[in-house]
Amino acid sequence: TPDVTDAGTTVTISFTSDNPSGAPCVADIETFTLTVSPLPAAAGIISGTATVCQGASTVAYSVPAIANAASYTWAYSGSGATINGSTNSITINFAANATSGNLTVTGTNTCGNGTVSANYPIAVNATNTAGAPSSTPTLCINTALIPITHTTTGATGIGTPTNLPAGVTAAWSSNTITISGTPSAAGTFNYSIPLTGGCGTVYATGTITVTPLSTVSGPSATPTLCVNTVLPLITHTATGTNWITAASGLPEGVDVGFSSNVVSITGTPTTSGIFNYTVFLASDCGTLNATGTITVTPANTAGTASSTPTLCIGTALTPITHATTGATGIGAPTGLPSGVSANWAANTITIS
């Protein structure tokens, strides 16, 4: 029986036949040559990619040539791996659900298998994922953002976010992205945050809407008009508001309306005075009041004459007076006698 130590040697075996009883033959000697082949040598150290992603294909692995090996038997202890080849260089396709495992190789020939290689561990990482945002908020500018979170798998961090509002940042820890801060710019921000580490090109995405502070313009006019006269239209242009909640300080007969972001003040004042008005507007972002002044002057009046004298020509007239309201003076009198004139001062007309 050849021993392993006989591998690679040639052994000569002789067979001697005796003269069979009663046979007319003479004894004969036959010689045979037997070559003893070796088993494959022990496999060396495998080299290749130790960390791969699920779904990776044609990932190369190799082992130094094994002496006396006619072929190579590769084995992988994980699941979802397809080995391509039977030489000392192979490729592996990893399925989308492949798992981590150990790769080994053994040299084989017609005499059997050699010593298996040491385990070569391969870590198969899952493709990164990023969950939906915990919220898609709308908030006022310069208001603290309630933190938004995204749950991640596979990743070990994040790259540089794009299109977050100024004043808002993103951080990653314990498989969670947290977006926080106080936005200092208004607009609609469709942000994107790249995941790093792990496998695949994956982004966490969402939307933050930042509303600007509401505004309202000054009045288009600050009129002065007579009582019971139609008021010229007064307008205020507003942004970020949808309706009026109340108004105060307007003269009687004057009302306020709101349409298409414009406050309109119209009517006919029936009382006189100086009216400093305020229109209160509903606003999600900031206190919003439209203010202005309307001055309504009373209707002019002239009282009856203090006297209706009869006197001789060339005789001094005892002054006649009329009390006035609203007026600021008088025009040219008519019908006064020659030598008599009229003047106005301090709401009084004096004829003398």
Coordinates of C-alpha atoms in Angstrom, one line a residue:
T1 CA 0.0 0.0 0.0
P2 CA 1.6 3.3 -1.1
D3 CA 2.1 5.8 1.8
V4 CA 1.8 9.5 1.6
T5 CA 5.5 9.7 1.9
D6 CA 5.7 7.7 -1.4
A7 CA 4.1 10.6 -3.3
G8 CA 6.1 11.5 -6.4
T9 CA 8.0 8.2 -6.4
T10 CA 7.8 5.1 -8.8
V11 CA 7.4 1.7 -7.2
T12 CA 8.2 -1.5 -9.0
I13 CA 6.0 -4.5 -8.2
S14 CA 7.0 -8.0 -9.3
F15 CA 4.5 -10.9 -9.5
T16 CA 5.8 -14.5 -9.6
S17 CA 3.6 -17.3 -10.8
D18 CA 4.2 -20.9 -9.6
N19 CA 3.9 -23.9 -11.8
P20 CA 0.3 -25.0 -11.3
S21 CA -0.1 -28.6 -10.2
G22 CA -0.3 -30.8 -13.2
A23 CA 0.2 -28.0 -15.6
P24 CA 2.8 -28.2 -18.2
C25 CA 3.8 -24.5 -17.6
V26 CA 7.0 -23.3 -16.1
A27 CA 7.1 -20.5 -13.4
D28 CA 7.0 -16.9 -14.7
I29 CA 7.8 -13.5 -13.2
E30 CA 5.9 -10.2 -14.2
T31 CA 7.0 -6.7 -13.2
F32 CA 4.7 -3.6 -13.0
T33 CA 5.5 0.0 -12.4
L34 CA 3.3 2.1 -10.1
T35 CA 3.6 5.9 -9.9
V36 CA 2.4 7.4 -6.6
S37 CA 0.8 10.9 -7.1
P38 CA 0.7 13.5 -4.3
L39 CA -2.4 15.2 -2.8
P40 CA -2.7 19.0 -3.4
A41 CA -0.7 21.2 -1.1
A42 CA -2.4 23.2 1.7
A43 CA -4.2 26.3 0.4
G44 CA -2.6 29.7 1.1
I45 CA -4.1 32.9 2.2
I46 CA -7.1 34.3 0.3
S47 CA -7.0 37.9 -0.9
G48 CA -9.8 40.1 -2.1
T49 CA -12.5 42.6 -0.9
A50 CA -13.3 42.1 2.7
T51 CA -16.3 44.4 2.8
V52 CA -18.9 44.5 0.1
C53 CA -22.5 45.8 -0.5
Q54 CA -25.6 43.7 -1.0
G55 CA -26.1 43.5 -4.8
A56 CA -22.4 43.9 -5.6
S57 CA -21.3 41.7 -8.6
T58 CA -18.0 40.3 -10.1
V59 CA -16.1 40.9 -6.8
A60 CA -12.7 39.3 -7.3
Y61 CA -10.9 36.9 -4.9
S62 CA -7.8 34.8 -5.4
V63 CA -5.4 32.4 -3.6
P64 CA -1.8 31.6 -4.6
A65 CA -1.5 28.6 -6.9
I66 CA -1.7 25.4 -4.9
A67 CA 0.9 22.8 -5.8
N68 CA -0.4 19.6 -7.3
A69 CA -4.0 21.0 -7.5
A70 CA -5.9 20.2 -10.7
S71 CA -8.8 22.4 -9.7
Y72 CA -10.0 24.5 -6.8
T73 CA -13.1 24.1 -4.6
W74 CA -14.4 27.4 -3.2
A75 CA -17.0 27.6 -0.5
Y76 CA -18.8 30.5 1.2
S77 CA -20.6 30.1 4.6
G78 CA -23.0 33.0 4.1
S79 CA -26.1 33.1 1.9
G80 CA -26.9 34.8 -1.4
A81 CA -23.4 34.5 -2.9
T82 CA -22.8 33.0 -6.4
I83 CA -19.2 31.8 -7.0
N84 CA -18.0 32.0 -10.6
G85 CA -14.9 29.9 -11.5
S86 CA -12.9 26.9 -10.2
T87 CA -9.3 28.2 -10.5
N88 CA -7.2 30.0 -8.0
S89 CA -9.0 33.3 -9.1
I90 CA -12.8 33.7 -9.0
T91 CA -15.5 36.3 -8.8
I92 CA -18.6 36.4 -6.6
N93 CA -22.0 37.9 -7.2
F94 CA -23.7 39.0 -4.0
A95 CA -27.5 39.0 -4.1
A96 CA -29.6 41.9 -2.7
N97 CA -30.3 39.8 0.4
A98 CA -26.8 38.3 0.7
T99 CA -25.4 37.8 4.2
S100 CA -21.9 38.0 5.7
G101 CA -19.8 34.8 5.8
N102 CA -16.4 33.1 5.5
L103 CA -14.8 32.2 2.1
T104 CA -12.5 29.1 1.9
V105 CA -10.7 27.2 -0.8
T106 CA -9.3 23.7 -1.2
G107 CA -7.1 22.3 -3.9
T108 CA -8.3 19.0 -5.5
N109 CA -6.9 16.4 -7.8
T110 CA -7.7 12.7 -8.6
C111 CA -6.1 11.7 -5.4
G112 CA -8.4 13.9 -3.2
N113 CA -8.5 17.2 -1.5
G114 CA -5.7 19.2 0.0
T115 CA -5.8 21.1 3.3
V116 CA -8.5 23.8 3.3
S117 CA -7.4 27.5 3.6
A118 CA -8.0 29.7 6.6
N119 CA -11.4 31.4 6.7
Y120 CA -11.5 34.7 4.8
P121 CA -14.3 36.8 6.4
I122 CA -16.4 38.9 4.1
A123 CA -18.7 41.5 5.6
V124 CA -21.8 42.1 3.4
N125 CA -23.4 45.5 4.2
A126 CA -27.0 46.3 3.5
T127 CA -27.9 49.3 1.2
N128 CA -28.4 52.5 3.1
T129 CA -31.9 53.7 3.7
A130 CA -33.4 57.1 4.9
G131 CA -36.9 57.3 6.2
A132 CA -39.4 60.0 5.5
P133 CA -39.2 63.2 7.6
S134 CA -41.0 63.2 10.9
S135 CA -42.8 66.5 9.7
T136 CA -42.9 68.9 6.8
P137 CA -43.4 72.1 8.8
T138 CA -44.6 75.6 7.9
L139 CA -43.3 78.2 10.3
C140 CA -42.6 81.9 10.6
I141 CA -39.2 83.3 9.9
N142 CA -37.0 83.7 13.0
T143 CA -39.1 81.1 14.9
A144 CA -37.4 78.0 16.4
L145 CA -38.0 74.9 14.2
I146 CA -39.4 71.9 16.0
P147 CA -36.7 69.3 15.2
I148 CA -37.3 67.1 12.1
T149 CA -35.9 63.6 12.2
H150 CA -35.1 60.9 9.6
T151 CA -34.4 57.3 10.6
T152 CA -31.4 55.8 8.7
T153 CA -30.0 52.3 8.3
G154 CA -26.6 51.3 7.0
A155 CA -25.1 54.8 7.1
T156 CA -22.4 55.9 9.5
G157 CA -22.9 59.6 9.0
I158 CA -24.1 62.3 6.6
G159 CA -22.5 64.6 4.1
T160 CA -23.1 68.3 3.4
P161 CA -26.9 69.1 3.3
T162 CA -28.2 71.2 0.5
N163 CA -31.0 73.8 0.5
L164 CA -31.7 74.0 4.2
P165 CA -32.8 77.5 5.3
A166 CA -30.2 79.8 6.7
G167 CA -30.0 79.2 10.4
V168 CA -31.0 75.5 10.2
T169 CA -28.5 72.6 10.4
A170 CA -28.5 68.8 10.3
A171 CA -26.7 66.3 12.4
W172 CA -26.5 62.4 12.5
S173 CA -26.3 60.2 15.6
S174 CA -27.5 56.7 16.5
N175 CA -29.1 56.1 13.0
T176 CA -31.1 59.3 13.2
I177 CA -30.7 62.6 11.3
T178 CA -31.9 65.6 13.3
I179 CA -32.7 68.9 11.6
S180 CA -33.0 71.9 13.9
G181 CA -32.4 75.6 14.3
T182 CA -34.1 79.0 13.7
P183 CA -34.6 79.9 10.0
S184 CA -33.6 83.4 9.2
A185 CA -34.7 83.3 5.5
A186 CA -38.1 82.9 4.1
G187 CA -39.2 80.6 1.2
T188 CA -39.9 77.0 0.4
F189 CA -36.8 74.8 1.0
N190 CA -36.7 71.3 -0.6
Y191 CA -33.7 70.0 1.2
S192 CA -31.4 67.0 0.5
I193 CA -29.0 65.3 2.9
P194 CA -26.5 62.6 1.6
L195 CA -25.8 59.5 3.7
T196 CA -22.2 58.5 4.1
G197 CA -20.7 55.1 4.9
G198 CA -22.6 51.9 4.3
C199 CA -23.7 51.1 0.7
G200 CA -25.4 53.0 -2.0
T201 CA -26.1 56.6 -2.9
V202 CA -29.0 57.6 -0.7
Y203 CA -30.4 61.0 0.4
A204 CA -32.8 62.1 3.1
T205 CA -35.2 64.6 1.6
G206 CA -38.0 66.8 2.8
T207 CA -39.5 70.3 2.7
I208 CA -39.5 73.2 5.1
T209 CA -41.7 76.3 4.4
V210 CA -40.7 79.5 6.1
T211 CA -43.2 82.3 6.0
P212 CA -42.0 85.9 6.0
L213 CA -43.3 88.3 8.6
S214 CA -46.6 89.9 7.7
T215 CA -46.4 93.6 6.5
V216 CA -48.9 96.4 5.9
S217 CA -48.2 99.7 4.2
G218 CA -49.1 103.2 5.4
P219 CA -52.3 104.8 4.2
S220 CA -52.6 105.9 0.6
A221 CA -53.9 109.3 1.9
T222 CA -54.6 111.2 5.1
P223 CA -57.5 113.3 4.0
T224 CA -59.1 116.3 5.5
L225 CA -62.7 116.7 4.4
C226 CA -66.0 118.2 5.4
V227 CA -68.6 116.3 7.4
N228 CA -71.2 114.5 5.3
T229 CA -68.8 114.5 2.3
V230 CA -67.8 111.3 0.6
L231 CA -64.4 110.2 1.8
P232 CA -61.7 109.7 -0.9
L233 CA -60.7 106.0 -0.9
I234 CA -57.9 105.2 1.6
T235 CA -56.0 101.9 1.0
H236 CA -53.3 99.9 2.8
T237 CA -51.5 97.1 1.1
A238 CA -50.8 94.0 3.2
T239 CA -48.8 90.8 2.9
G240 CA -49.1 87.6 5.0
T241 CA -52.6 88.2 6.2
N242 CA -56.1 87.1 5.1
W243 CA -58.7 89.1 7.0
I244 CA -59.6 91.9 9.3
T245 CA -60.3 91.1 12.9
A246 CA -61.5 94.6 14.1
A247 CA -61.2 98.3 13.5
S248 CA -61.3 101.3 15.9
G249 CA -61.2 105.0 15.7
L250 CA -63.0 105.5 12.4
P251 CA -65.6 108.3 12.1
E252 CA -69.2 107.3 12.0
G253 CA -70.3 106.6 8.5
V254 CA -66.9 105.2 7.5
D255 CA -66.3 101.4 7.1
V256 CA -63.3 99.1 6.2
G257 CA -63.0 96.1 3.9
F258 CA -60.3 93.7 2.9
S259 CA -59.8 92.0 -0.5
S260 CA -56.8 90.8 -2.5
N261 CA -54.3 91.9 0.2
V262 CA -55.7 95.5 0.2
V263 CA -57.4 97.2 3.1
S264 CA -60.0 99.7 1.8
I265 CA -61.5 102.5 3.9
T266 CA -64.6 104.1 2.4
G267 CA -67.8 106.0 3.4
T268 CA -69.2 109.4 4.3
P269 CA -68.3 110.7 7.7
T270 CA -71.2 112.0 9.7
T271 CA -69.2 113.4 12.6
S272 CA -66.4 115.9 12.7
G273 CA -63.1 115.6 14.5
I274 CA -59.6 114.2 14.1
F275 CA -59.8 110.4 13.9
N276 CA -56.6 108.3 14.5
Y277 CA -57.8 104.9 13.3
T278 CA -56.4 101.4 13.7
V279 CA -57.4 98.3 11.6
F280 CA -56.4 95.0 13.2
L281 CA -55.4 92.3 10.7
A282 CA -55.2 88.5 11.3
S283 CA -51.6 87.3 10.8
D284 CA -49.7 84.1 11.5
C285 CA -46.4 85.9 11.6
G286 CA -46.3 89.1 13.7
T287 CA -48.7 91.7 15.0
L288 CA -50.2 93.6 12.1
N289 CA -52.1 96.9 12.4
A290 CA -53.0 99.4 9.7
T291 CA -53.1 103.0 11.1
G292 CA -53.8 106.4 9.7
T293 CA -55.6 109.7 10.3
I294 CA -58.8 111.2 8.9
T295 CA -59.7 114.8 9.7
V296 CA -63.4 115.7 9.3
T297 CA -64.2 119.4 9.6
P298 CA -67.7 120.4 10.7
A299 CA -70.1 122.2 8.2
N300 CA -69.7 126.0 8.3
T301 CA -72.4 128.0 10.1
A302 CA -73.2 131.7 10.4
G303 CA -75.4 132.9 13.2
T304 CA -78.1 135.6 12.9
A305 CA -77.1 139.2 13.1
S306 CA -76.7 140.7 16.5
S307 CA -78.9 143.5 15.4
T308 CA -80.8 144.9 12.4
P309 CA -80.3 148.6 13.0
T310 CA -81.9 151.6 11.5
L311 CA -79.8 154.7 11.6
C312 CA -79.3 158.1 10.0
I313 CA -76.8 158.6 7.1
G314 CA -73.5 159.8 8.3
T315 CA -74.0 158.2 11.7
A316 CA -71.6 155.6 13.1
L317 CA -73.0 152.1 13.0
T318 CA -73.1 150.2 16.2
P319 CA -71.2 147.1 15.2
I320 CA -73.2 144.1 14.1
T321 CA -71.8 140.6 14.7
H322 CA -72.4 137.1 13.4
A323 CA -71.0 134.1 15.2
T324 CA -69.5 131.4 12.8
T325 CA -68.4 127.8 13.1
G326 CA -66.1 125.8 10.7
A327 CA -65.1 128.9 8.7
T328 CA -61.6 130.3 8.6
G329 CA -62.5 133.6 7.1
I330 CA -64.9 135.5 4.8
G331 CA -65.0 136.5 1.2
A332 CA -66.1 139.8 -0.3
P333 CA -69.3 141.0 1.2
T334 CA -72.1 142.2 -1.0
G335 CA -75.0 144.7 -0.3
L336 CA -73.3 146.6 2.5
P337 CA -73.8 150.4 2.5
S338 CA -71.0 152.5 1.3
G339 CA -68.7 153.3 4.3
V340 CA -69.5 150.0 6.0
S341 CA -67.2 146.9 5.9
A342 CA -67.0 143.4 7.4
N343 CA -64.1 141.5 9.0
W344 CA -63.7 138.0 10.5
A345 CA -61.7 137.0 13.5
A346 CA -62.0 134.3 16.1
N347 CA -65.2 132.8 14.6
T348 CA -66.9 136.2 14.5
I349 CA -67.9 138.4 11.7
T350 CA -68.0 142.1 12.7
I351 CA -69.7 144.7 10.5
S352 CA -68.8 148.3 11.3

